[in-house]
XYZ file of C-alpha atoms in Angstrom:
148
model
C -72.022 -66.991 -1.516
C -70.400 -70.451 -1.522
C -73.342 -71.859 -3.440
C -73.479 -69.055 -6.036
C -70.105 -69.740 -6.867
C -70.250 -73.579 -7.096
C -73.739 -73.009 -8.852
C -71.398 -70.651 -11.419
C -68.287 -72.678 -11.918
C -70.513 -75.777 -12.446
C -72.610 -74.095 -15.383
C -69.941 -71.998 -16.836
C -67.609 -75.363 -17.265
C -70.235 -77.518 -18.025
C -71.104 -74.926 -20.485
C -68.129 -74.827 -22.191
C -67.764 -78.563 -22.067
C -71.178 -78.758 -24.076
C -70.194 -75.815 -26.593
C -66.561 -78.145 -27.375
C -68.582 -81.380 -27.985
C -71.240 -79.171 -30.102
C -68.762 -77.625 -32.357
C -66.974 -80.730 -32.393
C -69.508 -83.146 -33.282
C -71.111 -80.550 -35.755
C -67.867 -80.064 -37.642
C -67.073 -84.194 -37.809
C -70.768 -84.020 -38.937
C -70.403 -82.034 -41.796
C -67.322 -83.349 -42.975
C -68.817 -87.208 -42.947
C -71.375 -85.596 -45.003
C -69.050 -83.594 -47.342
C -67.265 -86.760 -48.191
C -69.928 -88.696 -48.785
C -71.048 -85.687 -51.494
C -68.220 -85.748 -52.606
C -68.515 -89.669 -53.873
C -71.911 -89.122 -54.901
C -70.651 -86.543 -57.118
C -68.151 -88.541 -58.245
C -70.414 -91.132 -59.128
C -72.254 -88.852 -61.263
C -75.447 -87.913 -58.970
C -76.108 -84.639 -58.579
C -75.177 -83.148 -55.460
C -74.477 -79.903 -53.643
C -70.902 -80.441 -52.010
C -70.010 -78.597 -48.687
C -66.929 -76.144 -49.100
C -64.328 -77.150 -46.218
C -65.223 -73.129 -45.251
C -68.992 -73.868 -44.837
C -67.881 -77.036 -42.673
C -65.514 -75.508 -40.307
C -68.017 -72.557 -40.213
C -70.882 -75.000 -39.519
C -68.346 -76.020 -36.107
C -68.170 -72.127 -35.653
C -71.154 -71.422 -35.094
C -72.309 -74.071 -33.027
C -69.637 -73.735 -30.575
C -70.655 -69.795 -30.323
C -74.632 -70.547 -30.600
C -74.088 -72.317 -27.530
C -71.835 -69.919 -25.390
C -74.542 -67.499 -26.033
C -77.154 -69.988 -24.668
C -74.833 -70.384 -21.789
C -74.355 -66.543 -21.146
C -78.440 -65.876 -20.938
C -78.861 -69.159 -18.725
C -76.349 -67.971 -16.088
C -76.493 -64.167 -16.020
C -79.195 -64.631 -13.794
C -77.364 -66.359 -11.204
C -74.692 -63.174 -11.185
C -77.327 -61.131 -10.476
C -80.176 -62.456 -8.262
C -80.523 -64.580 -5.876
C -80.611 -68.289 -6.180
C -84.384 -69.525 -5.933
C -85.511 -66.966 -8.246
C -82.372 -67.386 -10.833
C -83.307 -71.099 -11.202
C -87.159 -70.333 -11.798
C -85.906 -67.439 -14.362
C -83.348 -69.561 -16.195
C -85.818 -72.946 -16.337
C -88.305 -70.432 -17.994
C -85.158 -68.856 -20.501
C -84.745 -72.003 -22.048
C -87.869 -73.401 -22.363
C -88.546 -69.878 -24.570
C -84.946 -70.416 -26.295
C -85.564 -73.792 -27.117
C -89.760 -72.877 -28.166
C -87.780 -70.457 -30.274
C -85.260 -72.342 -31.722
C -87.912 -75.301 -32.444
C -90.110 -72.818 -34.250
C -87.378 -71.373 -36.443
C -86.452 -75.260 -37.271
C -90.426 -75.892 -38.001
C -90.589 -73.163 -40.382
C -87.493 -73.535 -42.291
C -88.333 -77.377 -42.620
C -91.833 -76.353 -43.707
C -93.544 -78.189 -40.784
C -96.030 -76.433 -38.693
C -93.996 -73.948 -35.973
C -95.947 -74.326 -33.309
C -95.936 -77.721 -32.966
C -92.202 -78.268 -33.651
C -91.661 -75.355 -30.928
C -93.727 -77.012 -28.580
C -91.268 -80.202 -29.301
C -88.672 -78.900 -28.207
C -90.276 -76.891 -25.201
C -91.337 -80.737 -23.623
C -87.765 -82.024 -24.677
C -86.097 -79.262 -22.717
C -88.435 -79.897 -20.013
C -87.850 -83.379 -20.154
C -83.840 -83.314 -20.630
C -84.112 -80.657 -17.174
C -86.154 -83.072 -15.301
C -83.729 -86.156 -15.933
C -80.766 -83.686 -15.276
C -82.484 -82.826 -11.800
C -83.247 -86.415 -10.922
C -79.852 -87.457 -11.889
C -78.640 -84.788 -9.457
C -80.769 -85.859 -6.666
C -79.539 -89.007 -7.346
C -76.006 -88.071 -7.390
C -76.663 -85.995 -4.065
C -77.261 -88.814 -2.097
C -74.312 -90.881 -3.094
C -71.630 -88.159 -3.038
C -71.740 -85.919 0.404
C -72.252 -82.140 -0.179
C -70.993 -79.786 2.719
C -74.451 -78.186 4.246
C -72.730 -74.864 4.328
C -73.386 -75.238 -0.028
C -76.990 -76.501 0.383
């Protein structure tokens, strides 16, 4: 039960961590953008400028985009047991991030399949270095064998 709850606390505050820095670098983002629409419109180009509401909004929804991510990736780990929670959740978000490529692909008018597969391999890849960085870490910093 030990491990569970490590395995929980780790993910949930990681999570959170990730969902901060999301909203946070979304919302700087959008405003670095808004003001430089804002002095291309005052240099006469024609521009759409973000309203300060569709730039905090933009912060939002990226800090609540990726709670939700969060909740599906560790509700399995509330509910089963360990080995088959980290199977389920590798195989959530390689379909949430297939998903979320596709959508991306067909709003950008590129082919959806492809740009889903893109992000599939990156969220393969980006698990795999996360994995290897904790195997890493694992040897260097001692773990009680009662968590392991």
């Amino acid at each position: 039960m030990e491990r569970r709850s490590l395995i929980l606390a780790s993910g949930i505050l990681g999570g959170l961590a990730n969902a901060f820095g999301n909203s946070i670098g979304f919302f700087l983002s959008q405003e670095t953008e808004r003001s430089v629409q804002i002095h291309e419109e005052e240099l006469g180009m024609k521009t759409r400028v973000h309203t300060k509401r569709e730039v905090l909004m933009s912060g939002i929804l990226s800090f609540l985009s990726t709670l939700l991510a969060l909740l599906v990736l560790i509700t399995p780990f509330i509910f089963l047991n360990i080995e088959i929670s980290i199977v389920l959740t590798f195989i959530l978000g390689i379909i949430l991030s297939s998903s979320m490529g596709s959508y991306v692909g067909k709003m950008s008018k590129q082919n959806p399949l492809k740009t889903g597969l893109k992000y599939a391999v990156l969220a393969v890849v980006g698990a795999s270095v996360s994995h290897a960085i904790g195997d890493l870490l694992s040897t260097i910093i001692p773990i009680h064998t009662n968590l392991v």
